[in-house]
Amino acid sequence: MTAFVFPGATLGVMGGGQLARMFVHAAQQMGYATAVLDADENSPAGCVSHHHIRSGYLDPAGLTALAAVCAAVTTEFENVPAAALQDLAASCPVAPSGEAVAVCQDRAAEKAHFLRCGVPCAPHALIENAMQLGKVSADLLPGILKTTRMGYDGKGQARVSTQAELSAAWHGMQSAGSSTSCVLEKLLPLKFEISVIVARGADGAVVHFPVQQNLHRNGILAVTQVPAPDLTVEVQTQAIAAAEKIAASLNYVGVLCVEFFVLQDGSLVANEMAPRPHNSGHYSIDACDVSQFDLQVRALVSAPLIAPRAHSASVMLNLLGDLWFAHGGEPTEPDWVKVLVLPGAHLHLYGKTEARTGRKMGHLTFTAATPALARDAALQACGALGLPSF
Ligand code: ADP
Ligand code: MG
C-alpha cells in the first residue's frame, strides 16, 4: 500500500476548471499546498492555487514542472490525455491511473467495461468508418450518435431517427483528413436518471455517496436531488453494487462517478462514467459530512476513506451562463440576494470571468431537514432566477 502523504506537501491537479477549484479548496483545508496545470491564466482553480503551471496537457516542460513540485497528482477531467498521466506516473504517484482514465475517455471502451462487469448498457454499435455506417442495424434507430471521445454536456451528440439522418450526422462529425469514431446508441425510454459516486483507496477499500437523481436539460445537468425521490431501495442497491464493481475491476484509485438510466420498466442501465468528482456530487459539500472533494484528497494521499453521511436533504441547481443573459443584450449578474435570503441556500460561484450560454458558472445547493423543504426552497430560487421548475 502507498504511504500516507503528509499535509504540507503539494498536491497537483491536471486541469483548472471548477472541479479542480473545489479539489484545491478541499486539499488546502487539510493543509496541503496545491499546483494546477492549465493553460488558461484565468482558470478557476489556477486563481486559488499555490502554484499555477500555465501549459498544455502534453507539454513536457509543464509536466516536468508539475512533477517537480508535487507529491501526488490527480485529474479534474477525463479528456486529459491518458498518456500525460502515464508519463507523470514515472515521477510521482498519480490517481486515478492513466489506464483507468483511458477507459473512461472512450465511450466504446467504457461500454465494453460495463458489460465485462455484468452491468447492462444501451444497445449500441461502434462506427469507425463509412463502411460500418452502412451496416448499422435498424434496431438501433431512433438513436443517439455520440463521438466516442471528447464529448461532454451533450456536445458531440446528435439524435437520429432514420438511416439518412444517421448518415448525415456521422458525416457532419467527421473532420477533414481524419475519421472520428462514433457510437450509435439506441434511444431508451428513460423514466429518470441517477448517478452514483464511489471513492476507492489504493488498499481496495471503497465507500459510496447516497444515490443522486439528476435532471438534464439540453444534455446538461440542471438539477440534482438527494435523496433520489423516485428511486426504489432495490434499484438503489443495484446501482451502488454496480458502481463498486466497475471501480474495483478497473483497480481504480480515487473518486469515480457512474451515470445510470432508470428505464420505464424500472430496469437499470449504465450510461457513462467519469474518473473524478462529478457535477451531480456537488451537493456533498454542503449536505454530507465528507464531500466528494474531501474523498478525492483522501484517496490521493492514501488516507483512510470514511463512509460519507448525508446530514441534510438537498437539491442542487446548476447556474449556467444563460442566467446572465436573462434580460438580453449585455450580460448582467443575477440578483443573488434574492436566493441568498432563502433557507438553506449555499451559493457557489466558480470565479469565471466571462458568462456564456451553456457555460457552468456556479451552483446553488439547498439543504434542509426534509426533502420537501429543500425542494420548496429550490423552487423559490427557480422562480427568483427565472429557471424552469422541476
Ligand atoms: P455527456 O457526456 O454529454 O454527459 P451522455 O451520454 O451522458 O453525454 O448524454 C447526455 C444526456 O442525453 C443523458 O444524460 C440523457 O439525458 C440523454 N441520453 C444519452 N444517451 C441516451 C440514450 N441512449 N437514450 C435516451 N437518452 C439518452
Ligand atoms: Mg453524461
XYZ file of C-alpha atoms and ligand atoms in Angstrom:
418
model
C 0.000 0.000 0.000
C 1.182 3.525 -0.816
C 2.447 5.646 2.093
C 0.362 8.473 3.516
C 1.328 11.840 2.068
C 1.579 14.262 4.987
C -0.136 17.664 4.949
C 2.319 20.360 3.958
C 3.147 18.504 0.749
C 1.903 19.803 -2.611
C -0.913 18.043 -4.462
C -1.286 18.560 -8.193
C -4.299 18.553 -10.456
C -4.433 18.339 -14.227
C -6.947 20.936 -15.403
C -8.031 24.180 -13.800
C -11.831 24.281 -14.063
C -14.408 24.295 -11.274
C -13.785 20.681 -10.290
C -10.103 21.433 -9.789
C -11.024 24.576 -7.850
C -13.163 22.595 -5.400
C -10.415 19.963 -5.115
C -7.949 22.764 -4.296
C -10.302 24.094 -1.608
C -10.588 20.645 -0.003
C -6.825 19.998 -0.222
C -5.967 23.377 1.291
C -8.445 22.812 4.108
C -6.420 19.726 5.064
C -3.170 21.685 4.996
C -1.826 20.729 1.587
C -0.371 23.152 -0.902
C -1.658 22.782 -4.459
C -0.454 23.019 -8.041
C -2.775 23.383 -11.030
C -1.746 22.692 -14.611
C -3.924 24.653 -17.039
C -3.024 26.848 -19.989
C -5.688 29.462 -19.164
C -4.297 32.228 -16.976
C -7.792 32.940 -15.609
C -8.655 29.316 -14.843
C -10.986 28.955 -11.825
C -8.537 26.684 -9.976
C -5.328 28.439 -11.043
C -6.617 31.611 -9.344
C -6.846 29.932 -5.927
C -3.854 27.596 -6.065
C -0.347 27.995 -4.620
C 1.160 27.097 -7.989
C -0.340 27.572 -11.405
C 1.608 25.975 -14.236
C 0.353 27.500 -17.469
C 0.865 24.797 -20.033
C -0.943 22.372 -22.271
C -1.557 18.835 -21.000
C 1.050 17.288 -23.261
C 3.732 19.941 -22.920
C 6.771 18.092 -21.486
C 8.065 21.246 -19.767
C 4.732 21.752 -17.986
C 4.510 18.113 -16.914
C 8.085 18.183 -15.621
C 7.365 21.354 -13.656
C 4.237 19.766 -12.157
C 6.044 16.565 -11.181
C 8.866 18.610 -9.658
C 6.627 20.318 -7.085
C 4.023 17.594 -6.419
C 3.929 14.676 -4.004
C 0.925 13.237 -5.916
C -1.220 14.250 -8.892
C -4.878 13.793 -9.836
C -7.071 14.977 -12.692
C -10.232 17.034 -12.893
C -11.477 15.699 -16.197
C -11.265 12.657 -18.422
C -10.082 14.441 -21.524
C -6.607 14.939 -20.114
C -4.626 12.604 -22.357
C -4.079 9.310 -20.577
C -0.512 9.379 -21.935
C 0.226 12.534 -19.918
C -0.909 10.785 -16.717
C 1.188 7.740 -17.571
C 4.256 9.962 -18.135
C 3.685 11.722 -14.827
C 3.341 8.386 -13.045
C 7.004 7.710 -13.797
C 7.968 10.508 -11.394
C 5.167 10.725 -8.810
C 2.038 8.864 -7.662
C -0.944 9.541 -9.942
C -4.553 8.625 -9.116
C -6.667 7.660 -10.933
C -4.207 5.917 -13.231
C -3.816 6.777 -16.902
C -5.064 3.261 -17.715
C -8.345 3.778 -15.818
C -8.811 7.248 -17.314
C -8.240 5.787 -20.804
C -11.281 3.539 -20.362
C -13.463 6.485 -19.249
C -12.238 8.619 -22.181
C -13.684 6.332 -24.783
C -17.399 5.527 -24.887
C -16.819 2.212 -26.638
C -14.192 1.060 -24.102
C -16.419 2.278 -21.287
C -19.409 0.269 -22.515
C -17.231 -2.810 -23.002
C -16.092 -2.411 -19.403
C -19.698 -2.152 -18.138
C -20.566 -5.349 -19.962
C -17.467 -7.129 -18.600
C -18.722 -6.219 -15.129
C -22.150 -7.667 -15.911
C -23.734 -4.187 -15.883
C -26.181 -3.604 -18.764
C -25.729 -0.593 -21.053
C -27.692 0.737 -24.049
C -27.630 -1.438 -27.201
C -25.056 0.235 -29.437
C -22.724 -0.076 -32.415
C -19.267 1.344 -32.919
C -18.946 3.244 -36.200
C -15.336 3.875 -37.152
C -15.685 4.311 -40.898
C -18.207 4.794 -43.709
C -18.344 1.022 -44.393
C -19.566 0.318 -40.855
C -22.061 3.162 -41.190
C -23.888 1.252 -43.926
C -24.101 -1.897 -41.786
C -25.779 -0.455 -38.703
C -28.828 -2.423 -37.593
C -32.171 -0.634 -37.951
C -32.950 -1.846 -34.402
C -30.714 0.937 -33.072
C -32.976 3.638 -34.520
C -34.173 6.013 -33.301
C -30.858 6.517 -31.572
C -28.212 8.957 -30.420
C -24.950 9.215 -32.311
C -22.106 10.182 -29.959
C -18.430 10.746 -30.697
C -16.519 8.089 -28.748
C -14.144 10.730 -27.375
C -14.192 14.310 -26.077
C -17.977 14.635 -25.686
C -19.440 16.339 -22.607
C -22.575 18.281 -21.634
C -24.413 16.880 -24.674
C -21.696 18.111 -27.074
C -20.634 15.753 -29.853
C -24.089 14.139 -29.975
C -26.969 14.034 -32.435
C -30.362 12.372 -32.225
C -31.151 10.438 -35.393
C -34.347 8.645 -36.460
C -33.538 7.315 -39.933
C -30.554 5.874 -41.817
C -30.409 9.127 -43.807
C -30.250 11.241 -40.641
C -27.635 8.892 -39.191
C -25.503 9.203 -42.288
C -25.804 12.999 -42.348
C -24.972 13.281 -38.635
C -21.985 10.936 -38.938
C -20.574 12.860 -41.899
C -21.164 16.110 -40.010
C -18.961 14.835 -37.156
C -16.069 13.929 -39.451
C -13.281 16.435 -39.763
C -11.256 16.723 -42.932
C -8.409 14.254 -43.211
C -9.180 12.042 -40.217
C -12.125 9.893 -39.199
C -13.861 10.449 -35.881
C -15.147 7.232 -34.416
C -18.676 7.310 -33.048
C -21.068 5.141 -31.122
C -24.703 4.865 -32.133
C -26.839 4.140 -29.102
C -30.451 3.109 -29.142
C -32.685 5.830 -27.704
C -34.004 4.329 -24.485
C -37.322 5.092 -22.749
C -35.990 6.838 -19.641
C -38.065 7.183 -16.508
C -35.359 9.207 -14.761
C -31.576 9.440 -14.388
C -29.361 8.736 -11.405
C -25.669 8.708 -10.605
C -23.526 7.001 -8.010
C -20.224 8.359 -6.749
C -17.765 5.989 -5.132
C -14.287 6.530 -3.755
C -11.762 3.727 -3.729
C -8.407 3.663 -1.971
C -5.153 2.042 -3.025
C -5.901 -0.647 -0.406
C -9.140 -1.532 -2.218
C -11.415 -0.001 0.440
C -14.471 1.527 -1.195
C -17.129 3.949 0.067
C -20.121 5.482 -1.695
C -22.358 8.531 -1.555
C -26.144 8.281 -1.468
C -27.612 7.889 -4.972
C -28.306 11.172 -6.779
C -31.331 11.756 -9.015
C -30.472 14.022 -11.922
C -32.494 16.119 -14.322
C -30.775 17.178 -17.560
C -31.845 19.975 -19.878
C -30.338 20.140 -23.369
C -27.859 17.426 -22.394
C -26.559 19.461 -19.422
C -27.200 18.617 -15.777
C -29.773 21.048 -14.380
C -30.986 19.656 -11.025
C -29.719 17.008 -8.586
C -31.886 15.758 -5.729
C -30.673 13.683 -2.786
C -32.314 11.543 -1.570
C -33.470 10.481 -5.036
C -37.249 10.994 -4.908
C -38.259 8.269 -7.359
C -35.775 5.521 -6.540
C -36.707 2.142 -5.065
C -34.449 0.551 -2.472
C -33.868 -2.360 -4.842
C -32.554 -0.227 -7.731
C -30.539 1.862 -5.297
C -28.768 -1.266 -4.013
C -28.186 -2.471 -7.576
C -26.711 0.865 -8.673
C -24.312 1.078 -5.747
C -23.170 -2.527 -6.243
C -22.650 -1.883 -9.968
C -20.579 1.273 -9.365
C -18.421 -0.503 -6.788
C -17.806 -3.395 -9.125
C -16.952 -1.061 -12.016
C -14.395 0.726 -9.810
C -12.875 -2.427 -8.340
C -12.428 -4.138 -11.685
C -10.540 -1.094 -13.007
C -8.330 -1.330 -9.919
C -9.412 2.249 -9.542
C -7.957 4.707 -7.027
C -9.841 7.957 -6.487
C -13.380 9.240 -6.960
C -15.460 7.699 -9.752
C -18.966 8.648 -10.843
C -21.223 6.283 -12.795
C -24.322 7.704 -14.506
C -27.297 5.391 -14.954
C -30.694 5.461 -16.616
C -33.714 4.010 -14.877
C -35.990 2.861 -17.684
C -39.788 2.973 -17.810
C -39.898 -0.715 -16.844
C -37.779 0.008 -13.753
C -34.585 -1.615 -15.056
C -31.159 -0.091 -14.589
C -28.774 0.720 -17.460
C -25.301 2.260 -17.120
C -24.781 5.365 -19.284
C -21.246 6.653 -18.769
C -18.646 7.220 -16.089
C -16.295 9.981 -15.051
C -12.905 9.330 -13.415
C -13.236 12.249 -10.994
C -15.734 14.098 -8.816
C -18.908 14.916 -10.718
C -21.316 17.807 -11.077
C -24.053 15.620 -9.560
C -21.933 15.302 -6.388
C -21.526 18.996 -5.644
C -24.348 18.808 -3.106
C -21.991 16.703 -0.951
C -20.003 19.818 0.011
C -22.976 21.195 1.941
C -25.197 18.175 2.623
C -22.677 15.471 3.618
C -20.161 15.222 6.429
C -17.414 14.400 3.893
C -17.610 15.780 0.357
C -16.611 14.139 -2.906
C -13.613 16.506 -2.992
C -12.564 15.536 0.547
C -12.558 11.915 -0.597
C -10.612 12.784 -3.747
C -7.931 14.273 -1.488
C -8.024 11.322 0.915
C -7.718 8.764 -1.883
C -4.835 10.691 -3.450
C -2.827 10.946 -0.222
C -3.600 7.350 0.855
C -5.576 8.493 3.893
C -8.344 6.233 5.203
C -11.635 6.651 3.342
C -14.631 7.143 5.588
C -18.205 6.496 4.504
C -19.962 9.790 3.768
C -23.178 10.501 5.620
C -25.779 12.909 4.259
C -26.814 15.026 7.249
C -29.372 17.022 5.242
C -31.725 16.526 2.354
C -30.614 18.627 -0.590
C -31.377 19.979 -4.020
C -28.646 21.364 -6.264
C -29.339 23.746 -9.133
C -26.699 24.354 -11.778
C -26.131 28.010 -12.624
C -25.372 28.329 -16.330
C -24.183 31.436 -18.131
C -27.672 31.747 -19.644
C -28.765 33.363 -16.367
C -26.534 36.345 -17.132
C -28.460 36.969 -20.336
C -31.985 36.817 -18.878
C -32.578 40.427 -19.930
C -30.944 40.177 -23.357
C -28.073 42.362 -24.531
C -25.023 42.756 -22.289
C -24.501 40.157 -19.551
C -25.796 41.188 -16.137
C -25.071 39.453 -12.823
C -28.161 37.680 -11.464
C -29.671 39.129 -8.292
C -28.060 36.736 -5.807
C -29.624 38.455 -2.799
C -32.977 37.008 -3.829
C -31.635 33.477 -3.476
C -29.268 34.059 -0.553
C -32.289 35.005 1.545
C -33.811 31.531 1.116
C -33.420 28.937 3.909
C -30.516 26.511 3.491
C -29.040 28.344 0.481
C -25.365 27.721 -0.354
C -24.128 29.735 -3.318
C -21.023 28.509 -5.146
C -19.586 30.607 -7.972
C -16.507 29.446 -9.812
C -14.868 32.807 -10.496
C -15.247 32.568 -14.280
C -14.731 35.993 -15.770
C -16.951 35.563 -18.816
C -20.541 34.276 -18.820
C -21.523 32.292 -21.917
C -24.670 30.383 -22.788
C -24.403 26.799 -21.530
C -21.240 27.549 -19.501
C -21.244 26.275 -15.922
C -20.737 29.412 -13.812
C -21.678 28.013 -10.410
C -24.263 26.045 -8.498
C -26.709 26.544 -5.667
C -27.357 23.876 -3.069
C -30.336 23.959 -0.741
C -30.043 21.887 2.415
C -32.968 21.192 4.716
C -34.285 18.807 7.354
C -36.616 17.145 4.823
C -36.599 16.640 1.035
C -39.843 18.620 0.738
C -38.320 21.656 2.472
C -35.172 21.527 0.318
C -37.336 21.307 -2.802
C -39.537 24.233 -1.673
C -36.530 26.495 -1.248
C -35.036 25.357 -4.577
C -38.333 26.024 -6.367
C -38.426 29.514 -4.896
C -34.895 30.052 -6.197
C -36.004 28.881 -9.645
C -38.781 31.466 -9.517
C -36.409 34.217 -8.415
C -33.811 33.417 -11.097
C -36.231 32.647 -13.927
C -35.232 28.957 -14.095
C -37.842 26.368 -15.069
C -39.231 24.415 -12.137
C -38.690 20.666 -11.799
P -22.474 13.675 -21.873
O -21.089 13.115 -21.923
O -22.644 14.862 -22.734
O -22.991 13.845 -20.463
P -24.383 11.471 -22.074
O -24.078 10.228 -22.813
O -24.459 11.375 -20.603
O -23.359 12.565 -22.583
O -25.766 12.036 -22.641
C -26.327 13.243 -22.152
C -27.799 13.034 -21.826
O -28.524 12.629 -23.009
C -28.081 11.936 -20.820
O -27.917 12.392 -19.512
C -29.528 11.587 -21.181
O -30.422 12.557 -20.676
C -29.534 11.686 -22.692
N -29.207 10.375 -23.294
C -27.974 9.928 -23.603
N -27.983 8.682 -24.123
C -29.280 8.306 -24.173
C -29.969 7.121 -24.629
N -29.306 6.086 -25.134
N -31.325 7.106 -24.530
C -32.003 8.161 -24.022
N -31.408 9.298 -23.571
C -30.078 9.388 -23.647
Mg -23.494 12.407 -19.076
